Amino acid sequence: MARTRGSVGAETEKAIRKAAVELIAKHGFEAMTLRDLAEHVGLQPGSIYRYIATKDQLLVDIMAEHMETLIAAWRAADRPDADPRLRLEGFVDFHIRYHFQRQKEVVIANLELRSLTPDARRACVGLRKTYEGELRGILEAGITQGFFSPTDSGIATNAIISMLTGVCFWYSPKGKLSADDIIAIHKRLVLGGLSGTPRGEAKIIPLAAGRN
């Protein structure tokens, strides 16, 4: 059945997508029913199909949109002609800030791959690899130009992405450290791990401060 069009339909579809993100992040995809979703946005259960094709397709759309928007936002923020060290600092800053603002989407993107069909999973994994390729290109440029120590760029990419994304699972704006403090720490960890000589004099945070 075709989706409802027009401004009202578009707003309803947006509300459904937002509610789905909330419910999936909180309860998990398998636990969320379309009846729950319809009730959350004030629709009759049968009316939900005017705005979405299937529950499975809704998850695919949410995950694909998250990755496509992430890739586009990074490419807009990146400075391809800059020193690889500056680009890497920029990537760390961008990745953490972007994901801090979308913690629920991060949970879904990382935990609900298991809920996708094989074809949908391959498509979403492909988008992830595209984004990871952006970081890998920075690392390889830095290694080639002598800014970073020789290392396996694939392993380094996976390690950095895992570390940066992992922050989003425990970060709270009410924590002891500010977003800027956390980003500064991760810049030192990433650049120091690759070269031992991170740029600048980032603010030193005592280890006793612990996690955020």
PDB file of C-alpha atoms in Angstrom:
ATOM      1  CA  MET A   1       0.000   0.000   0.000  1.00  0.00           C
ATOM      2  CA  ALA A   2       1.349   3.442  -0.905  1.00  0.00           C
ATOM      3  CA  ARG A   3       2.389   5.733   1.893  1.00  0.00           C
ATOM      4  CA  THR A   4       0.388   8.831   2.651  1.00  0.00           C
ATOM      5  CA  ARG A   5       1.829  11.908   0.966  1.00  0.00           C
ATOM      6  CA  GLY A   6       1.623  15.600   1.758  1.00  0.00           C
ATOM      7  CA  SER A   7       2.853  17.639   4.697  1.00  0.00           C
ATOM      8  CA  VAL A   8       0.613  15.946   7.265  1.00  0.00           C
ATOM      9  CA  GLY A   9       1.613  12.493   6.061  1.00  0.00           C
ATOM     10  CA  ALA A  10       5.279  13.464   6.052  1.00  0.00           C
ATOM     11  CA  GLU A  11       5.057  14.732   9.621  1.00  0.00           C
ATOM     12  CA  THR A  12       3.308  11.561  10.730  1.00  0.00           C
ATOM     13  CA  GLU A  13       5.936   9.416   9.050  1.00  0.00           C
ATOM     14  CA  LYS A  14       8.645  11.446  10.787  1.00  0.00           C
ATOM     15  CA  ALA A  15       6.897  10.959  14.135  1.00  0.00           C
ATOM     16  CA  ILE A  16       6.670   7.210  13.507  1.00  0.00           C
ATOM     17  CA  ARG A  17      10.380   7.029  12.694  1.00  0.00           C
ATOM     18  CA  LYS A  18      11.263   8.979  15.849  1.00  0.00           C
ATOM     19  CA  ALA A  19       9.020   6.821  18.024  1.00  0.00           C
ATOM     20  CA  ALA A  20      10.463   3.659  16.505  1.00  0.00           C
ATOM     21  CA  VAL A  21      13.986   4.797  17.379  1.00  0.00           C
ATOM     22  CA  GLU A  22      12.899   5.418  20.973  1.00  0.00           C
ATOM     23  CA  LEU A  23      11.128   2.082  21.342  1.00  0.00           C
ATOM     24  CA  ILE A  24      13.779  -0.038  19.619  1.00  0.00           C
ATOM     25  CA  ALA A  25      16.610   1.554  21.593  1.00  0.00           C
ATOM     26  CA  LYS A  26      14.715   0.999  24.847  1.00  0.00           C
ATOM     27  CA  HIS A  27      13.159  -2.432  24.330  1.00  0.00           C
ATOM     28  CA  GLY A  28      14.891  -3.960  21.297  1.00  0.00           C
ATOM     29  CA  PHE A  29      13.532  -4.517  17.815  1.00  0.00           C
ATOM     30  CA  GLU A  30      12.029  -7.938  18.467  1.00  0.00           C
ATOM     31  CA  ALA A  31      10.138  -6.677  21.513  1.00  0.00           C
ATOM     32  CA  MET A  32       8.632  -3.677  19.734  1.00  0.00           C
ATOM     33  CA  THR A  33       5.313  -4.369  18.026  1.00  0.00           C
ATOM     34  CA  LEU A  34       3.625  -2.236  15.398  1.00  0.00           C
ATOM     35  CA  ARG A  35       0.670  -1.954  17.762  1.00  0.00           C
ATOM     36  CA  ASP A  36       3.003  -0.408  20.352  1.00  0.00           C
ATOM     37  CA  LEU A  37       4.355   1.931  17.716  1.00  0.00           C
ATOM     38  CA  ALA A  38       0.905   2.980  16.523  1.00  0.00           C
ATOM     39  CA  GLU A  39      -0.243   3.672  20.069  1.00  0.00           C
ATOM     40  CA  HIS A  40       2.915   5.702  20.720  1.00  0.00           C
ATOM     41  CA  VAL A  41       2.062   8.121  17.915  1.00  0.00           C
ATOM     42  CA  GLY A  42      -1.709   8.073  18.411  1.00  0.00           C
ATOM     43  CA  LEU A  43      -2.693   5.954  15.394  1.00  0.00           C
ATOM     44  CA  GLN A  44      -5.021   3.020  15.000  1.00  0.00           C
ATOM     45  CA  PRO A  45      -2.933  -0.151  14.541  1.00  0.00           C
ATOM     46  CA  GLY A  46      -4.159  -0.696  10.998  1.00  0.00           C
ATOM     47  CA  SER A  47      -3.319   2.874  10.005  1.00  0.00           C
ATOM     48  CA  ILE A  48       0.404   2.370  10.560  1.00  0.00           C
ATOM     49  CA  TYR A  49       0.653   0.611   7.188  1.00  0.00           C
ATOM     50  CA  ARG A  50      -0.225   3.842   5.426  1.00  0.00           C
ATOM     51  CA  TYR A  51       3.212   5.109   6.461  1.00  0.00           C
ATOM     52  CA  ILE A  52       5.502   2.057   6.580  1.00  0.00           C
ATOM     53  CA  ALA A  53       5.695  -1.075   4.462  1.00  0.00           C
ATOM     54  CA  THR A  54       6.709  -3.595   7.139  1.00  0.00           C
ATOM     55  CA  LYS A  55       8.331  -3.630  10.547  1.00  0.00           C
ATOM     56  CA  ASP A  56      11.483  -5.132   9.032  1.00  0.00           C
ATOM     57  CA  GLN A  57      11.673  -2.426   6.380  1.00  0.00           C
ATOM     58  CA  LEU A  58      11.279   0.244   9.045  1.00  0.00           C
ATOM     59  CA  LEU A  59      14.400  -1.050  10.801  1.00  0.00           C
ATOM     60  CA  VAL A  60      16.314  -1.154   7.516  1.00  0.00           C
ATOM     61  CA  ASP A  61      15.294   2.445   6.775  1.00  0.00           C
ATOM     62  CA  ILE A  62      16.344   3.654  10.230  1.00  0.00           C
ATOM     63  CA  MET A  63      19.745   1.980  10.058  1.00  0.00           C
ATOM     64  CA  ALA A  64      20.459   2.969   6.463  1.00  0.00           C
ATOM     65  CA  GLU A  65      19.439   6.567   7.079  1.00  0.00           C
ATOM     66  CA  HIS A  66      21.729   6.735  10.116  1.00  0.00           C
ATOM     67  CA  MET A  67      24.743   5.562   8.137  1.00  0.00           C
ATOM     68  CA  GLU A  68      24.007   7.571   4.990  1.00  0.00           C
ATOM     69  CA  THR A  69      23.575  10.756   7.023  1.00  0.00           C
ATOM     70  CA  LEU A  70      26.755  10.019   8.976  1.00  0.00           C
ATOM     71  CA  ILE A  71      28.802   9.548   5.804  1.00  0.00           C
ATOM     72  CA  ALA A  72      27.420  12.703   4.201  1.00  0.00           C
ATOM     73  CA  ALA A  73      28.013  14.768   7.348  1.00  0.00           C
ATOM     74  CA  TRP A  74      31.615  13.592   7.655  1.00  0.00           C
ATOM     75  CA  ARG A  75      32.388  14.304   4.009  1.00  0.00           C
ATOM     76  CA  ALA A  76      31.007  17.805   4.443  1.00  0.00           C
ATOM     77  CA  ALA A  77      33.178  18.360   7.528  1.00  0.00           C
ATOM     78  CA  ASP A  78      36.369  16.731   6.224  1.00  0.00           C
ATOM     79  CA  ARG A  79      39.292  18.717   4.814  1.00  0.00           C
ATOM     80  CA  PRO A  80      40.854  16.309   2.287  1.00  0.00           C
ATOM     81  CA  ASP A  81      43.771  18.620   1.490  1.00  0.00           C
ATOM     82  CA  ALA A  82      44.793  19.080   5.127  1.00  0.00           C
ATOM     83  CA  ASP A  83      47.642  17.405   7.015  1.00  0.00           C
ATOM     84  CA  PRO A  84      46.570  13.805   7.876  1.00  0.00           C
ATOM     85  CA  ARG A  85      47.094  14.579  11.548  1.00  0.00           C
ATOM     86  CA  LEU A  86      44.620  17.449  11.363  1.00  0.00           C
ATOM     87  CA  ARG A  87      42.183  15.280   9.450  1.00  0.00           C
ATOM     88  CA  LEU A  88      42.479  12.544  12.063  1.00  0.00           C
ATOM     89  CA  GLU A  89      41.879  15.013  14.880  1.00  0.00           C
ATOM     90  CA  GLY A  90      38.887  16.270  12.947  1.00  0.00           C
ATOM     91  CA  PHE A  91      37.568  12.739  12.501  1.00  0.00           C
ATOM     92  CA  VAL A  92      37.831  11.988  16.230  1.00  0.00           C
ATOM     93  CA  ASP A  93      36.064  15.241  17.102  1.00  0.00           C
ATOM     94  CA  PHE A  94      33.360  14.738  14.471  1.00  0.00           C
ATOM     95  CA  HIS A  95      32.664  11.094  15.266  1.00  0.00           C
ATOM     96  CA  ILE A  96      32.271  11.574  18.998  1.00  0.00           C
ATOM     97  CA  ARG A  97      30.177  14.752  18.797  1.00  0.00           C
ATOM     98  CA  TYR A  98      27.943  13.342  16.081  1.00  0.00           C
ATOM     99  CA  HIS A  99      27.312  10.147  18.008  1.00  0.00           C
ATOM    100  CA  PHE A 100      26.787  11.911  21.334  1.00  0.00           C
ATOM    101  CA  GLN A 101      23.761  13.585  19.748  1.00  0.00           C
ATOM    102  CA  ARG A 102      22.407  10.296  18.393  1.00  0.00           C
ATOM    103  CA  GLN A 103      23.027   7.764  21.128  1.00  0.00           C
ATOM    104  CA  LYS A 104      19.801   5.861  20.474  1.00  0.00           C
ATOM    105  CA  GLU A 105      20.607   5.485  16.789  1.00  0.00           C
ATOM    106  CA  VAL A 106      24.089   4.263  17.760  1.00  0.00           C
ATOM    107  CA  VAL A 107      22.579   1.556  19.964  1.00  0.00           C
ATOM    108  CA  ILE A 108      20.303   0.422  17.143  1.00  0.00           C
ATOM    109  CA  ALA A 109      23.009   0.522  14.468  1.00  0.00           C
ATOM    110  CA  ASN A 110      25.354  -1.604  16.570  1.00  0.00           C
ATOM    111  CA  LEU A 111      22.975  -4.033  18.270  1.00  0.00           C
ATOM    112  CA  GLU A 112      20.253  -4.627  15.706  1.00  0.00           C
ATOM    113  CA  LEU A 113      22.307  -5.884  12.774  1.00  0.00           C
ATOM    114  CA  ARG A 114      21.275  -9.296  14.128  1.00  0.00           C
ATOM    115  CA  SER A 115      17.630  -8.472  13.352  1.00  0.00           C
ATOM    116  CA  LEU A 116      18.168  -7.729   9.662  1.00  0.00           C
ATOM    117  CA  THR A 117      17.642 -10.145   6.799  1.00  0.00           C
ATOM    118  CA  PRO A 118      20.890 -11.310   5.160  1.00  0.00           C
ATOM    119  CA  ASP A 119      20.482  -8.942   2.196  1.00  0.00           C
ATOM    120  CA  ALA A 120      19.642  -5.954   4.382  1.00  0.00           C
ATOM    121  CA  ARG A 121      22.521  -6.764   6.693  1.00  0.00           C
ATOM    122  CA  ARG A 122      24.958  -6.835   3.786  1.00  0.00           C
ATOM    123  CA  ALA A 123      23.700  -3.443   2.617  1.00  0.00           C
ATOM    124  CA  CYS A 124      24.085  -1.872   6.063  1.00  0.00           C
ATOM    125  CA  VAL A 125      27.495  -3.449   6.587  1.00  0.00           C
ATOM    126  CA  GLY A 126      28.477  -2.026   3.199  1.00  0.00           C
ATOM    127  CA  LEU A 127      27.574   1.467   4.388  1.00  0.00           C
ATOM    128  CA  ARG A 128      29.609   0.936   7.546  1.00  0.00           C
ATOM    129  CA  LYS A 129      32.594  -0.125   5.481  1.00  0.00           C
ATOM    130  CA  THR A 130      32.208   3.008   3.359  1.00  0.00           C
ATOM    131  CA  TYR A 131      32.437   5.140   6.490  1.00  0.00           C
ATOM    132  CA  GLU A 132      35.324   3.121   7.870  1.00  0.00           C
ATOM    133  CA  GLY A 133      37.041   3.596   4.518  1.00  0.00           C
ATOM    134  CA  GLU A 134      37.072   7.338   5.134  1.00  0.00           C
ATOM    135  CA  LEU A 135      39.140   6.842   8.285  1.00  0.00           C
ATOM    136  CA  ARG A 136      41.321   4.186   6.691  1.00  0.00           C
ATOM    137  CA  GLY A 137      42.190   6.594   3.900  1.00  0.00           C
ATOM    138  CA  ILE A 138      43.366   9.168   6.446  1.00  0.00           C
ATOM    139  CA  LEU A 139      45.504   6.603   8.236  1.00  0.00           C
ATOM    140  CA  GLU A 140      47.083   5.339   5.035  1.00  0.00           C
ATOM    141  CA  ALA A 141      47.877   8.890   3.924  1.00  0.00           C
ATOM    142  CA  GLY A 142      49.490   9.583   7.286  1.00  0.00           C
ATOM    143  CA  ILE A 143      51.546   6.403   7.139  1.00  0.00           C
ATOM    144  CA  THR A 144      52.656   7.094   3.564  1.00  0.00           C
ATOM    145  CA  GLN A 145      53.659  10.650   4.413  1.00  0.00           C
ATOM    146  CA  GLY A 146      55.532   9.596   7.535  1.00  0.00           C
ATOM    147  CA  PHE A 147      53.226  11.228  10.083  1.00  0.00           C
ATOM    148  CA  PHE A 148      52.085   7.909  11.577  1.00  0.00           C
ATOM    149  CA  SER A 149      54.085   4.834  12.431  1.00  0.00           C
ATOM    150  CA  PRO A 150      53.747   1.951   9.956  1.00  0.00           C
ATOM    151  CA  THR A 151      50.848  -0.269  11.028  1.00  0.00           C
ATOM    152  CA  ASP A 152      48.027  -2.342   9.592  1.00  0.00           C
ATOM    153  CA  SER A 153      45.530   0.334   8.568  1.00  0.00           C
ATOM    154  CA  GLY A 154      42.587  -2.067   8.647  1.00  0.00           C
ATOM    155  CA  ILE A 155      43.207  -3.141  12.231  1.00  0.00           C
ATOM    156  CA  ALA A 156      43.913   0.446  13.290  1.00  0.00           C
ATOM    157  CA  THR A 157      40.662   1.594  11.670  1.00  0.00           C
ATOM    158  CA  ASN A 158      38.608  -1.045  13.469  1.00  0.00           C
ATOM    159  CA  ALA A 159      40.288  -0.295  16.794  1.00  0.00           C
ATOM    160  CA  ILE A 160      39.733   3.466  16.526  1.00  0.00           C
ATOM    161  CA  ILE A 161      36.109   3.168  15.404  1.00  0.00           C
ATOM    162  CA  SER A 162      35.373   0.728  18.230  1.00  0.00           C
ATOM    163  CA  MET A 163      36.950   3.014  20.815  1.00  0.00           C
ATOM    164  CA  LEU A 164      35.224   6.173  19.600  1.00  0.00           C
ATOM    165  CA  THR A 165      31.809   4.558  19.230  1.00  0.00           C
ATOM    166  CA  GLY A 166      32.102   2.826  22.585  1.00  0.00           C
ATOM    167  CA  VAL A 167      32.170   6.208  24.326  1.00  0.00           C
ATOM    168  CA  CYS A 168      28.575   6.743  23.283  1.00  0.00           C
ATOM    169  CA  PHE A 169      27.369   3.770  25.326  1.00  0.00           C
ATOM    170  CA  TRP A 170      28.440   5.310  28.649  1.00  0.00           C
ATOM    171  CA  TYR A 171      28.605   9.061  28.051  1.00  0.00           C
ATOM    172  CA  SER A 172      26.176  11.278  29.929  1.00  0.00           C
ATOM    173  CA  PRO A 173      26.024  15.089  29.695  1.00  0.00           C
ATOM    174  CA  LYS A 174      25.583  15.016  33.485  1.00  0.00           C
ATOM    175  CA  GLY A 175      28.907  13.240  33.997  1.00  0.00           C
ATOM    176  CA  LYS A 176      32.097  14.613  35.531  1.00  0.00           C
ATOM    177  CA  LEU A 177      33.790  15.307  32.209  1.00  0.00           C
ATOM    178  CA  SER A 178      32.571  17.598  29.473  1.00  0.00           C
ATOM    179  CA  ALA A 179      32.277  16.493  25.861  1.00  0.00           C
ATOM    180  CA  ASP A 180      35.339  18.634  25.090  1.00  0.00           C
ATOM    181  CA  ASP A 181      37.359  16.894  27.824  1.00  0.00           C
ATOM    182  CA  ILE A 182      36.391  13.457  26.543  1.00  0.00           C
ATOM    183  CA  ILE A 183      37.229  14.382  22.962  1.00  0.00           C
ATOM    184  CA  ALA A 184      40.616  15.804  24.021  1.00  0.00           C
ATOM    185  CA  ILE A 185      41.460  12.550  25.812  1.00  0.00           C
ATOM    186  CA  HIS A 186      40.539  10.491  22.767  1.00  0.00           C
ATOM    187  CA  LYS A 187      42.561  12.710  20.444  1.00  0.00           C
ATOM    188  CA  ARG A 188      45.622  12.085  22.599  1.00  0.00           C
ATOM    189  CA  LEU A 189      44.946   8.357  22.702  1.00  0.00           C
ATOM    190  CA  VAL A 190      44.427   8.041  18.960  1.00  0.00           C
ATOM    191  CA  LEU A 191      47.239  10.279  17.747  1.00  0.00           C
ATOM    192  CA  GLY A 192      49.597   9.145  20.480  1.00  0.00           C
ATOM    193  CA  GLY A 193      48.947   5.531  19.618  1.00  0.00           C
ATOM    194  CA  LEU A 194      49.818   6.137  15.987  1.00  0.00           C
ATOM    195  CA  SER A 195      52.769   8.459  16.338  1.00  0.00           C
ATOM    196  CA  GLY A 196      53.520   9.122  19.994  1.00  0.00           C
ATOM    197  CA  THR A 197      53.412  12.850  19.257  1.00  0.00           C
ATOM    198  CA  PRO A 198      49.835  14.167  19.336  1.00  0.00           C
ATOM    199  CA  ARG A 199      49.409  17.780  18.218  1.00  0.00           C
ATOM    200  CA  GLY A 200      48.852  20.621  20.620  1.00  0.00           C
ATOM    201  CA  GLU A 201      48.703  20.744  24.364  1.00  0.00           C
ATOM    202  CA  ALA A 202      45.334  19.252  25.174  1.00  0.00           C
ATOM    203  CA  LYS A 203      44.031  19.750  28.696  1.00  0.00           C
ATOM    204  CA  ILE A 204      45.299  16.999  31.004  1.00  0.00           C
ATOM    205  CA  ILE A 205      42.531  15.159  32.869  1.00  0.00           C
ATOM    206  CA  PRO A 206      43.666  13.344  36.042  1.00  0.00           C
ATOM    207  CA  LEU A 207      43.147   9.594  35.886  1.00  0.00           C
ATOM    208  CA  ALA A 208      41.375   9.785  39.210  1.00  0.00           C
ATOM    209  CA  ALA A 209      38.476  11.500  37.455  1.00  0.00           C
ATOM    210  CA  GLY A 210      37.444   8.076  36.151  1.00  0.00           C
ATOM    211  CA  ARG A 211      34.721   7.520  33.644  1.00  0.00           C
ATOM    212  CA  ASN A 212      32.180  10.172  32.787  1.00  0.00           C
TER     213      ASN A 212
END
